[in-house]
Coordinates of C-alpha atoms in Angstrom, one line a residue:
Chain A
X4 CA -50.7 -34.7 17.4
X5 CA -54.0 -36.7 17.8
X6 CA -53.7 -39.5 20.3
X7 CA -56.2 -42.6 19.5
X8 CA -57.3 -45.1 22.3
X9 CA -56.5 -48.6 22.0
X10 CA -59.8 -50.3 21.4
X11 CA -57.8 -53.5 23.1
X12 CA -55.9 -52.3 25.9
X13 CA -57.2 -48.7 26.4
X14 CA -54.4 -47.1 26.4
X15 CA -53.6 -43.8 24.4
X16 CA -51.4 -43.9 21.6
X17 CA -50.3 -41.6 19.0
X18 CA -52.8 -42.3 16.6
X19 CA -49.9 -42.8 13.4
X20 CA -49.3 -45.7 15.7
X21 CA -52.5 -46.9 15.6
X22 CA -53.9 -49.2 12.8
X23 CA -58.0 -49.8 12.3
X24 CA -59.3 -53.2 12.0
X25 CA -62.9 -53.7 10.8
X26 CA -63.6 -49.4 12.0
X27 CA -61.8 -49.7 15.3
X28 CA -58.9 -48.3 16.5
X29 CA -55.8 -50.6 18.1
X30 CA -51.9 -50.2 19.0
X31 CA -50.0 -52.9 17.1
X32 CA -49.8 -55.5 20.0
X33 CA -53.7 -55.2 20.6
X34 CA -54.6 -55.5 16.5
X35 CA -52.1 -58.6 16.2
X36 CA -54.0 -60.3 18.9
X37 CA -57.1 -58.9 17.1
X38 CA -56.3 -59.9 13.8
X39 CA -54.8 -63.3 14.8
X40 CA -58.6 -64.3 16.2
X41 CA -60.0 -62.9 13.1
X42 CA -57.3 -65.5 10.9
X43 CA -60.6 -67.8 10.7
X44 CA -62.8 -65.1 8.9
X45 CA -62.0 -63.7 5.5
X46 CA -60.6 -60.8 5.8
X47 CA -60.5 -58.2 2.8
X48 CA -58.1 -55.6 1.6
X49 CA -59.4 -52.3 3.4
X50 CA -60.6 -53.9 6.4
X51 CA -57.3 -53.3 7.9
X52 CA -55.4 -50.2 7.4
X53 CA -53.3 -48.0 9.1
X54 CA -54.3 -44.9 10.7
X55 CA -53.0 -41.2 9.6
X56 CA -52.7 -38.3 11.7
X57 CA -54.5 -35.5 9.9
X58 CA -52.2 -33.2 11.8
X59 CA -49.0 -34.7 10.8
X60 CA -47.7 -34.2 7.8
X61 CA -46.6 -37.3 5.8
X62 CA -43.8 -35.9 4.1
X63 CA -42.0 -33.6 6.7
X64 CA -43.5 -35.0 10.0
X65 CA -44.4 -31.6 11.1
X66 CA -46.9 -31.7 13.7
X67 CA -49.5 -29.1 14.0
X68 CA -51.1 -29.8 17.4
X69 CA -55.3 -29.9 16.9
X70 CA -55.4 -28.2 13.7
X71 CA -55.8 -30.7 10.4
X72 CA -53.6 -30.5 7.5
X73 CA -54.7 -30.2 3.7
X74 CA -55.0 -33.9 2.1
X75 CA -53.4 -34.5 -1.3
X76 CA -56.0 -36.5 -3.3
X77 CA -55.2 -40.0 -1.6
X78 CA -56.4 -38.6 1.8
X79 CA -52.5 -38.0 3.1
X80 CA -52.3 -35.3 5.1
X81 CA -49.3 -33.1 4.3
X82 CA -48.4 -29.5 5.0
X83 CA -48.1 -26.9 2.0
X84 CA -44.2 -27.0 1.2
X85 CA -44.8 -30.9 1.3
X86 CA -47.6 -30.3 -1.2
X87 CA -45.9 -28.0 -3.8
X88 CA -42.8 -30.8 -3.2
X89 CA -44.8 -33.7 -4.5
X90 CA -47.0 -32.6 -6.5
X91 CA -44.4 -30.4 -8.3
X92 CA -41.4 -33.0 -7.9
X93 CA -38.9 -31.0 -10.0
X94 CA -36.5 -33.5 -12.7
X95 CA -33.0 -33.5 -11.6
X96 CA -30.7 -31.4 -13.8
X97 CA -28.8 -33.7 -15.0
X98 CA -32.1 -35.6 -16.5
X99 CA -33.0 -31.9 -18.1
X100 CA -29.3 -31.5 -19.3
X101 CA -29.5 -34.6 -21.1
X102 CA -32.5 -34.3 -23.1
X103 CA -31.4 -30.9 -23.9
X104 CA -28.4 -32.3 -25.2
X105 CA -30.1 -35.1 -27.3
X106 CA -32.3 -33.1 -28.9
X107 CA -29.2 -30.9 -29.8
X108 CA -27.8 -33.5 -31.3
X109 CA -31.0 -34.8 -33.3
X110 CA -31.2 -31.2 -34.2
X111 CA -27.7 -31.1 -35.7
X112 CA -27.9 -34.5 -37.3
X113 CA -31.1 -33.3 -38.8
X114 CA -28.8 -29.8 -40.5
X115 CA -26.1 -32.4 -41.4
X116 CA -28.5 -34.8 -43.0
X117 CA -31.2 -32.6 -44.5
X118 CA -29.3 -33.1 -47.7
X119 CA -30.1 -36.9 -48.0
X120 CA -33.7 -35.8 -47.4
X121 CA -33.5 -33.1 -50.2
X122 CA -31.9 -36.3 -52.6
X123 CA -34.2 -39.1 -51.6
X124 CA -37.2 -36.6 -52.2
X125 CA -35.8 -35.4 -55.7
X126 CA -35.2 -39.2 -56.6
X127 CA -38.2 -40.1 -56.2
X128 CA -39.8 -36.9 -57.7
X129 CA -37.3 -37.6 -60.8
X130 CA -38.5 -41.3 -60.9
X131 CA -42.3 -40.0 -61.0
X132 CA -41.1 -37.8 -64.1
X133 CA -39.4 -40.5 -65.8
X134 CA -42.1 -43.2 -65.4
X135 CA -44.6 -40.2 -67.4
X136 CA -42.1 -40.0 -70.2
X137 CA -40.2 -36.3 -68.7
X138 CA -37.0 -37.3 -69.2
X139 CA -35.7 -33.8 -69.1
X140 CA -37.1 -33.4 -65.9
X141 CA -36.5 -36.5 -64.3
X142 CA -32.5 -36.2 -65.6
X143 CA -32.6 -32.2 -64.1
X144 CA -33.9 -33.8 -60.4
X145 CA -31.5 -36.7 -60.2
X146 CA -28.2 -34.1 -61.1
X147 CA -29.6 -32.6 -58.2
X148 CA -30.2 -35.4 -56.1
X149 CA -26.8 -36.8 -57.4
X150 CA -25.0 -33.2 -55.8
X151 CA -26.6 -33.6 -53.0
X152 CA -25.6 -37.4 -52.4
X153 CA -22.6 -37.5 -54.1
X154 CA -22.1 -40.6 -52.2
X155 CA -24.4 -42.5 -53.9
X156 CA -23.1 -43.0 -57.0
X157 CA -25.8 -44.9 -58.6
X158 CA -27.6 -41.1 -58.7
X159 CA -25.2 -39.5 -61.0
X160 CA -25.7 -43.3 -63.2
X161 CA -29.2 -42.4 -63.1
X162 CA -28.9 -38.7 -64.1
X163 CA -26.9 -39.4 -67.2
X164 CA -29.5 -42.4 -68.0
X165 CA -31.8 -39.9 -68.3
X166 CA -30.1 -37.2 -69.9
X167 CA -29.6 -39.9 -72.7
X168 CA -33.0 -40.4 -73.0
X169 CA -33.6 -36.5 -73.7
X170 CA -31.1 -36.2 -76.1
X171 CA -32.4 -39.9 -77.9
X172 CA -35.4 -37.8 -77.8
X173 CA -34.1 -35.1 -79.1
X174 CA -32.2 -36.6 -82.2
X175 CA -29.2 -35.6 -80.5
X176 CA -27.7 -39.9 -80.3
X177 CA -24.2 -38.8 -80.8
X178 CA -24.3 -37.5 -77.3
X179 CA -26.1 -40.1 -76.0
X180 CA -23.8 -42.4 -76.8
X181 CA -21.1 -42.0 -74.6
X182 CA -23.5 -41.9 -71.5
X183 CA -25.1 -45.1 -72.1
X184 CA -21.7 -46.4 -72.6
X185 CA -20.5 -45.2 -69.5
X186 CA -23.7 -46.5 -68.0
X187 CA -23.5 -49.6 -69.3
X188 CA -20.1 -49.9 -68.2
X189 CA -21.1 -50.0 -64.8
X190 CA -24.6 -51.7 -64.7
X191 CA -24.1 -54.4 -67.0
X192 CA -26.9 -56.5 -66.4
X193 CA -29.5 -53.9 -68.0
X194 CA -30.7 -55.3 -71.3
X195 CA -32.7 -51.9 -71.8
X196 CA -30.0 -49.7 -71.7
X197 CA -27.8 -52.0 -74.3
X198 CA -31.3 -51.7 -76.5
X199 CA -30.9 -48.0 -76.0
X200 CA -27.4 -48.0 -76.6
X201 CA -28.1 -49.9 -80.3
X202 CA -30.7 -47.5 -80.7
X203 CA -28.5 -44.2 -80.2
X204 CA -25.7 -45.7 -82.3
X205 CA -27.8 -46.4 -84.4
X206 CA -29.0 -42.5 -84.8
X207 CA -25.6 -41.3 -84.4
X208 CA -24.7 -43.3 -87.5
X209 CA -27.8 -42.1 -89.4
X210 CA -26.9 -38.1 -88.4
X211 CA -23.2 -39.0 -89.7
X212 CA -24.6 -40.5 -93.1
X213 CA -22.9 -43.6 -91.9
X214 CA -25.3 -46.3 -93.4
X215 CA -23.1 -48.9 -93.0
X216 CA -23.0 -48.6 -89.4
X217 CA -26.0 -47.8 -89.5
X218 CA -27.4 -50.7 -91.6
X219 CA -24.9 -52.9 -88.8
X220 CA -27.1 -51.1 -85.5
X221 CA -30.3 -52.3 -87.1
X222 CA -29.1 -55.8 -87.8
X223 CA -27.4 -55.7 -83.6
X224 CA -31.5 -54.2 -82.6
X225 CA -32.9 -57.1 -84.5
X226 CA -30.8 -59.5 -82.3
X227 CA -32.0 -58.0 -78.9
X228 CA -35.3 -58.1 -79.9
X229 CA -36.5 -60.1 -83.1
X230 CA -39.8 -60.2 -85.0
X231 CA -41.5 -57.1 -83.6
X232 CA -43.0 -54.3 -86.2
X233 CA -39.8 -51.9 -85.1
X234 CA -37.1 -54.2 -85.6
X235 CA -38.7 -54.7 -89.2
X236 CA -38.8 -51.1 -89.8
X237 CA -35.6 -50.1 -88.6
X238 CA -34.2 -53.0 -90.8
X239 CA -36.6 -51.2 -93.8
X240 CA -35.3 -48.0 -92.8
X241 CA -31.3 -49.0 -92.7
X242 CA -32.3 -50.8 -96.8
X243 CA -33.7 -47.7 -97.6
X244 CA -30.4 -45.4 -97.2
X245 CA -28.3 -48.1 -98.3
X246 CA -30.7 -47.9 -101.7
X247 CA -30.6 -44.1 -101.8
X248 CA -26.8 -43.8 -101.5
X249 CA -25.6 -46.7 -103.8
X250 CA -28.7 -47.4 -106.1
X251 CA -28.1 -51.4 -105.4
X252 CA -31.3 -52.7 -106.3
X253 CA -31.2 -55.5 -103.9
X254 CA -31.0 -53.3 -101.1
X255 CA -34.7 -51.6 -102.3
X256 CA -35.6 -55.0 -102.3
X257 CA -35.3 -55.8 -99.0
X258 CA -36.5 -52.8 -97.3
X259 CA -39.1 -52.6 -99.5
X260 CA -39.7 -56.7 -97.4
X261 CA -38.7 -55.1 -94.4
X262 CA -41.4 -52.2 -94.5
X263 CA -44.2 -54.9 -95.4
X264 CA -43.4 -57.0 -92.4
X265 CA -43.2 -54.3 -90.1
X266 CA -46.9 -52.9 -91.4
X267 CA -48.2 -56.6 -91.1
X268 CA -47.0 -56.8 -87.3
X269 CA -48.0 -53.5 -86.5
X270 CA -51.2 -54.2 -87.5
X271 CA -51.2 -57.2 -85.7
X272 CA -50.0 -55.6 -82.7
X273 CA -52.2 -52.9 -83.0
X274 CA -49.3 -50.4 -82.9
X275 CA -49.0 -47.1 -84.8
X276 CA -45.4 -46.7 -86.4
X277 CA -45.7 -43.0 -86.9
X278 CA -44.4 -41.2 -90.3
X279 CA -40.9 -43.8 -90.5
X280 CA -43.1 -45.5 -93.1
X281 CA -43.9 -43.3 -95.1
X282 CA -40.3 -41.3 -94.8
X283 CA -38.7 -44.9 -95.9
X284 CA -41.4 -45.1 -98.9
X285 CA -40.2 -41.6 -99.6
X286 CA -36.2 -42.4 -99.1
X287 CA -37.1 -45.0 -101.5
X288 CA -39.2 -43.3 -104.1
X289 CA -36.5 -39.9 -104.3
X290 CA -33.1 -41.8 -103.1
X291 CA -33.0 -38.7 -100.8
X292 CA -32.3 -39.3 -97.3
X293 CA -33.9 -36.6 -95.2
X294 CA -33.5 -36.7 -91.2
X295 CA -37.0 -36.3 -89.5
X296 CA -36.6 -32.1 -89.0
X297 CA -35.6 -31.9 -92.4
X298 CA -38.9 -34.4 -93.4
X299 CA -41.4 -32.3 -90.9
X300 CA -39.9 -29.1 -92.7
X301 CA -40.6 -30.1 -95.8
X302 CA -44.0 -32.4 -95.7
X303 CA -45.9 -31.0 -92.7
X304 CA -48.7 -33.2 -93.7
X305 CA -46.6 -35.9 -95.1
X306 CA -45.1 -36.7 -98.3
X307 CA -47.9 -38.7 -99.9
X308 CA -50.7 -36.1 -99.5
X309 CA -48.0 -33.4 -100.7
X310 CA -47.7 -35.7 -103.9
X311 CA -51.4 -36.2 -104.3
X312 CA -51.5 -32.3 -103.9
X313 CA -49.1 -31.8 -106.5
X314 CA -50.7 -34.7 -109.0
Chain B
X29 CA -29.8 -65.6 -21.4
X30 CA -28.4 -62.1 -21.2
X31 CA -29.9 -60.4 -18.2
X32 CA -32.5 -58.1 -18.1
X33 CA -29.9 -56.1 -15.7
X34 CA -27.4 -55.9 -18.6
X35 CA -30.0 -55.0 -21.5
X36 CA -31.4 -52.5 -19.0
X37 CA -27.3 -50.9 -18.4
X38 CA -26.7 -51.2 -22.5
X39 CA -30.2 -49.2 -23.2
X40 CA -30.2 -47.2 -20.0
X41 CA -31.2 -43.6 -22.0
X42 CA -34.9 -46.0 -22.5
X43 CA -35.1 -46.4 -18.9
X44 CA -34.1 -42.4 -17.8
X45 CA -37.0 -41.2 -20.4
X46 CA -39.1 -44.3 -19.3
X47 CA -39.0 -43.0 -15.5
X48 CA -39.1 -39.3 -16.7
X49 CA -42.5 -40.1 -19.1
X50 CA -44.4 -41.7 -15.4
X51 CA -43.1 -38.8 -13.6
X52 CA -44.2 -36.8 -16.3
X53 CA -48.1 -37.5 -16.1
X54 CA -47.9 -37.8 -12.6
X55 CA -47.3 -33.5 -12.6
X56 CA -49.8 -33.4 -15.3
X57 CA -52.2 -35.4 -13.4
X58 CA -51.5 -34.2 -9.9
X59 CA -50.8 -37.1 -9.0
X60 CA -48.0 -36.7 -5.8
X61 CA -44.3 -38.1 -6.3
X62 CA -42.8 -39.6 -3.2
X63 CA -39.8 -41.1 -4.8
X64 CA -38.5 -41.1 -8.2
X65 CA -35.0 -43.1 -9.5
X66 CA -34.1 -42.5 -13.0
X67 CA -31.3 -45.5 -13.3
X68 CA -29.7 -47.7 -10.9
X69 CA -27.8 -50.8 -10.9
X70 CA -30.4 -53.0 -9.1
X71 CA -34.4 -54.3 -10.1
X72 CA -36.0 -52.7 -10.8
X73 CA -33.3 -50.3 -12.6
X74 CA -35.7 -47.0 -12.4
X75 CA -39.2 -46.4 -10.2
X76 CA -41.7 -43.2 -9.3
X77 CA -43.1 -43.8 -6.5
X78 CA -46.6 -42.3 -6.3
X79 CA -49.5 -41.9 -4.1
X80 CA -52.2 -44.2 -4.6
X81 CA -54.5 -43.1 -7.1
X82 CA -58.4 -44.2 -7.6
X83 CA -59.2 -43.0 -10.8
X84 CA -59.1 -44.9 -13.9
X85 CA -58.0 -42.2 -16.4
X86 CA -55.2 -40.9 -13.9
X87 CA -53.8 -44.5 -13.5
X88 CA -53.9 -45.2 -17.4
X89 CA -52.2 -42.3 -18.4
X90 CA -49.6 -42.9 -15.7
X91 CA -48.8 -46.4 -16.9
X92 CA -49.4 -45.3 -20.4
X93 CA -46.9 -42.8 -20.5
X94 CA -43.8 -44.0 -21.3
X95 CA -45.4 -45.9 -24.0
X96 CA -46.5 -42.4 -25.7
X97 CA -43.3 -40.7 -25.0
X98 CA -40.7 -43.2 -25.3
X99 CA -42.4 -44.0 -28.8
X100 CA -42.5 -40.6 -29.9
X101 CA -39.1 -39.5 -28.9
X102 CA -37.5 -42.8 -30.4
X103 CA -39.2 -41.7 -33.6
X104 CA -38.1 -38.0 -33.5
X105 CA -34.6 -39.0 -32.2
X106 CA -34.2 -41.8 -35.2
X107 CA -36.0 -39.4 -38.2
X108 CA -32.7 -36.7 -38.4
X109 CA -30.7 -40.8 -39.1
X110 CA -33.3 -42.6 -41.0
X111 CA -33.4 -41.5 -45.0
X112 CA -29.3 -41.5 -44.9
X113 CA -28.6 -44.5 -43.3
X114 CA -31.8 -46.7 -44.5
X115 CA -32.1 -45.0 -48.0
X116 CA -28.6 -44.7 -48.7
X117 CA -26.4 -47.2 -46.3
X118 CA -24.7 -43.9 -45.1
X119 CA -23.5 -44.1 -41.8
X120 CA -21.8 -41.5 -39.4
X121 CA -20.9 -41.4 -35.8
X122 CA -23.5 -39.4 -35.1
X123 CA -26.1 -41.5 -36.9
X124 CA -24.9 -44.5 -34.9
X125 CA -25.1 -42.3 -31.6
X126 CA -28.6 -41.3 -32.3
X127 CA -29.7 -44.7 -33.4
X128 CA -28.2 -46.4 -30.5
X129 CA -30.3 -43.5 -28.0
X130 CA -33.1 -43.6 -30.5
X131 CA -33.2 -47.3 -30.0
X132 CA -33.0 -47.4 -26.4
X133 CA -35.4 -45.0 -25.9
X134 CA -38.5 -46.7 -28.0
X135 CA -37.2 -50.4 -26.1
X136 CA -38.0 -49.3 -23.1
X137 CA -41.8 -48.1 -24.5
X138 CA -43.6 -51.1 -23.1
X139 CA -44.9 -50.5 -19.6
X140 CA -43.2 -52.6 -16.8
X141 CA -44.9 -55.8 -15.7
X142 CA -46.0 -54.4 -12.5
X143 CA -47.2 -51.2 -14.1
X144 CA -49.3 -53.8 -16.9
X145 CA -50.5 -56.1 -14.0
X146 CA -51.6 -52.5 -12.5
X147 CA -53.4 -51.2 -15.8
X148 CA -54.9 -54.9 -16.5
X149 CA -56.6 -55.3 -13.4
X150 CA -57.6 -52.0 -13.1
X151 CA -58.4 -51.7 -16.6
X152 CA -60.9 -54.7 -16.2
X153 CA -62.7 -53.5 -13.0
X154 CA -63.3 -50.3 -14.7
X155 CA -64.5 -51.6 -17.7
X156 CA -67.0 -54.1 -15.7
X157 CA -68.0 -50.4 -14.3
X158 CA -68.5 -49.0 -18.1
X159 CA -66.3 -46.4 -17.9
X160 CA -66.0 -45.7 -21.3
X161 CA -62.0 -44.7 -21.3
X162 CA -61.1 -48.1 -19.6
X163 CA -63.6 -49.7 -22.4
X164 CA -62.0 -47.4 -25.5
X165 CA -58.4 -48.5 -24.5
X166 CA -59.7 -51.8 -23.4
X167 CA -57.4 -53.0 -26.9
X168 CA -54.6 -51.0 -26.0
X169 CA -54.5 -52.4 -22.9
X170 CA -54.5 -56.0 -23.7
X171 CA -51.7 -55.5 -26.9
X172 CA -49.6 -53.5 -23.7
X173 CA -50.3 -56.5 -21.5
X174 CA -49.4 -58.9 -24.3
X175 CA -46.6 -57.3 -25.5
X176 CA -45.3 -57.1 -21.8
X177 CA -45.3 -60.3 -21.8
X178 CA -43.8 -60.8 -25.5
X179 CA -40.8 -58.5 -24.2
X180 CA -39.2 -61.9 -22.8
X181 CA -39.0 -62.7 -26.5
X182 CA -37.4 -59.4 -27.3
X183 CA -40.5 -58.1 -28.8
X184 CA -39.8 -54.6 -26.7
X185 CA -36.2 -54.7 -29.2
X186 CA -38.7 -55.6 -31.9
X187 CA -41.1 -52.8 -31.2
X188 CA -38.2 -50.1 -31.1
X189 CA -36.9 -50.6 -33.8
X190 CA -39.9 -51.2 -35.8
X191 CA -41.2 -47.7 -34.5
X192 CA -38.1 -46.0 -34.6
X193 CA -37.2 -47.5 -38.6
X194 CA -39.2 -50.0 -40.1
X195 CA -42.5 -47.8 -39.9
X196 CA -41.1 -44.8 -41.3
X197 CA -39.1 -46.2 -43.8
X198 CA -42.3 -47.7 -44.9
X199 CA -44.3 -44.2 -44.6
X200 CA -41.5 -42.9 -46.3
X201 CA -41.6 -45.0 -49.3
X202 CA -44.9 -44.5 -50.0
X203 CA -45.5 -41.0 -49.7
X204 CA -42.6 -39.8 -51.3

C-alpha cells in the first residue's frame, strides 16, 4: 500500500484515501477546506480527481506492498485475475441459453415456412411468365406455388386462369371453359376473364359445329367490347359458318359487312388480324368450314396465293 | 402515457440483446466491464458499466452497438415470419412468438439517451479534432441522437418494425 502525505495537514494517509487538487495531494477534510477556498476560481473537470493506488488492485483490493500493478487502459491498476475478469466479463448462461433458443426457434420457423418462400417466389416467377405471353409456364409455377400454399386459395384461381389461357391458345376452348367458369365464379368483378370466357365458348361452339352458339358468343363479345376490328371479325367469322352450313344468302351478306368493317378498323388501328380474313373469304367462297389446323394443313401460304397458283 | 417501465417489461428480449450488444463491443474492444445488468424492474432497466474510455472509435462502437445488433437480429429473427404472414396473412403461434421477440429486439436498437448524450458530445469534440471516423458517422450520429429523441414519439416502435417488416417486404417485392 502507498501512503500519500496530506499536502494540508501532513499527515500520511493511504493514498486511495487521498484525492489531488490542482497536482497536490490531500485527505478529504484538508481538500474540502481546499476546494471550498478555491469555490471563487473556476474549477475544471480533471483538476480534481481522486487518487489510485497503483498497488491496489481496483477490482479485488489486493494489496501488493511496493510493487505496482498492471493498468487496464483507463490507468486502473488491477491484478491479473481482475484483468482477465473485466476484460473477459463472461455472459451469464441464461443470456447464452436464450439466444440459443431463439435462434432455434427462427431456425425451425424458417423449415416450417420455407414453403411460403418457395410459393411467393414461384408466383412471382409465374407472374413474370404470364405478363411475356408463357402461359404454359406461368400456369405450371402457380400449381406449384398453389401446392405449396394451399392456403391461399387465390393460387389455385390463378393456376387454372392460366391453364385456360394455354388451352385458348391451344384451340382446346372446350376445356377452358369450365375453368373460367369456375374462376369467374369466384372473382366476379374481372371483366377480362368474362371476355375470355365469351371467347372460349365461343371456340368450343366453333370445334362442336355449333354455329348458332357460336354466332350467339360473337354477338355476347360484341357487347363487352363494341366497335373494335375483332369484334367485327368475329361477327364476320360467326356469318361466314352460318352461310356455309345453310346457304342463307343474307347471312354472306352480313359477314361479308362484317369482314369490311373489321379491315377498315384494323387499318385504322394499325392492327394486323392474321389469316381469320382470309379463312372467312375462303369459308365464304367454298361453304367449307375448316378449323385453323385443318386451314394451315391445307394452305401453308394461304388460300388466295394457293388459288393464284392454281389459276 | 404508458411508462417507459412497462414498454421496457412488455419488450424486455430488446433490452437483454440491447445490454448483451454494449457488453459485446466492450470484449471486442477491450474495453473492461465492471458491472453488467441484463433486465431489472427499475431505470434504467439494463446497464454495462465500463471503464472510462478516451478514444473516439472505442466509445462509438460501444454506443453503436446495439443499434448494429439489435437491427440485425430483429431482421434475422422476423425473416423465417415475414413472406407467410405479410405475403399471405398466414399466421401461426410461432410466427407471432418470433414477431413479438423480433419486434422487441429491433425497439430497443436506438441507443439510450445517456449513451446519445455520450456519442453526441463526444462525437462533436472529435470531429472539431478531424478524426475522420467521428466526421464519417458525423450523420449517423445526429439521426441516432434525433431519433433518441423521436423515441418519446414511439419512433423506436416505428423503427422496429419498419426494419424488422416494412423494409423487407419492400426488398422483397422488388427483387422477386
Amino acid at each position: 500500500m502507498t501512503q500519500v502525505e496530506c499536502a494540508g495537514c501532513r499527515k500520511s494517509f493511504p493514498m486511495n484515501e487521498t484525492y489531488a487538487v490542482h497536482g497536490r495531494a490531500f485527505c478529504q477534510p484538508c481538500g474540502d477546506a481546499e476546494l471550498s477556498q478555491l469555490a471563487s476560481v473556476n474549477v475544471r473537470p480533471g483538476d480534481v480527481a481522486r487518487q489510485v493506488d497503483p498497488t491496489i488492485c481496483a477490482g479485488c483490493q489486493l494489496d501488493t506492498g511496493r510493487s505496482a500493478l498492471g493498468t487496464l487502459p483507463s490507468g486502473l491498476p488491477v491484478c491479473e485475475p481482475c484483468r482477465e475478469k473485466v476484460l473477459n466479463r463472461p455472459y451469464p448462461g441464461w443470456v447464452k441459453a436464450a439466444f440459443a433458443a431463439v435462434l432455434v426457434l427462427a431456425a425451425v420457423s424458417f423449415a416450417r415456412n420455407w414453403r411460403f418462400a418457395a410459393g411467393y417466389w414461384e408466383t412471382k416467377q409465374s407472374v413474370r411468365a404470364a405478363q411475356t405471353g408463357d402461359f404454359r409456364k406461368a400456369s405450371e409455377l402457380m400449381d406449384r406455388a398453389a401446392r405449396n400454399v394451399p392456403e391461399a386459395a387465390e393460387l389455385g384461381e390463378l393456376a387454372s386462369y392460366y391453364r385456360a389461357l394455354v388451352f385458348l391458345s391451344g384451340d382446346r376452348s372446350a376445356e377452358a371453359v369450365p375453368l373460367l367458369e369456375a374462376y369467374i365464379a369466384r372473382n366476379p368483378t374481372s371483366e377480362t376473364a368474362k371476355g375470355l370466357l365469351i371467347q372460349a365458348q365461343s371456340g368450343a361452339a366453333f370445334d362442336r359445329k355449333d354455329y348458332d352458339a357460336f354466332l350467339t358468343a360473337a354477338h355476347k363479345y360484341a357487347g363487352t367490347d363494341p366497335g373494335t376490328a375483332n369484334t367485327a371479325l368475329r361477327l364476320a367469322s360467326a356469318y361466314a359458318c352460318k352461310y356455309a352450313s345453310t346457304g342463307d344468302e343474307k347471312f354472306k351478306q352480313e359477314a361479308a359487312e362484317n369482314l369490311a368493317r373489321a379491315r377498315t378498323r384494323a387499318s385504322l388501328q394499325k392492327e394486323d388480324l392474321g389469316n381469320l380474313p382470309e379463312r372467312i373469304e375462303h369459308r365464304l367462297a367454298t361453304r367449307e368450314i375448316l378449323s385453323p389446323t385443318e386451314y394451315q394443313k391445307r394452305y401453308p401460304r394461304g388460300w388466295k396465293t394457293a388459288a393464284g397458283e392454281e389459276r | 402515457m404508458i411508462p417507459g417501465i412497462l414498454i421496457a417489461i412488455l419488450t424486455f428480449p430488446g433490452v437483454i440483446v440491447h445490454e448483451a450488444a454494449h457488453m459485446l463491443f466492450c470484449r471486442l474492444r477491450r474495453v473492461a466491464i465492471f458491472d453488467a445488468c441484463f433486465f431489472r424492474f427499475g431505470n434504467p432497466v439494463g446497464y454495462v458499466v465500463h471503464e472510462n474510455v478516451k478514444d473516439f472509435n472505442t466509445m462509438f462502437l460501444i454506443a453503436v452497438g446495439p443499434f448494429i445488433v439489435n437491427s440485425l437480429l430483429c431482421m434475422v429473427i422476423c425473416l423465417p415470419v415475414l413472406v407467410p404472414t405479410q405475403m399471405f396473412g398466414q399466421f401461426d403461434p410461432l410466427s407471432y412468438v418470433l414477431m413479438w421477440i423480433g419486434l422487441s429486439i429491433g425497439m430497443h436498437a436506438f441507443p439510450s439517451t445517456q449513451d446519445a448524450r455520450v456519442l453526441w458530445s463526444a462525437a462533436r469534440t472529435a470531429a472539431k479534432q478531424g478524426r475522420p471516423l467521428a466526421i464519417a458517422s458525423f450523420p449517423l450520429v445526429v439521426a441516432i441522437y434525433i431519433a433518441n429523441l423521436l423515441s418519446f414519439f414511439w419512433f423506436d416502435y416505428v423503427y422496429g418494425f419498419a426494419i424488422g417488416f416494412t423494409l423487407p417486404t419492400y426488398l422483397l417485392k422488388r427483387v422477386g
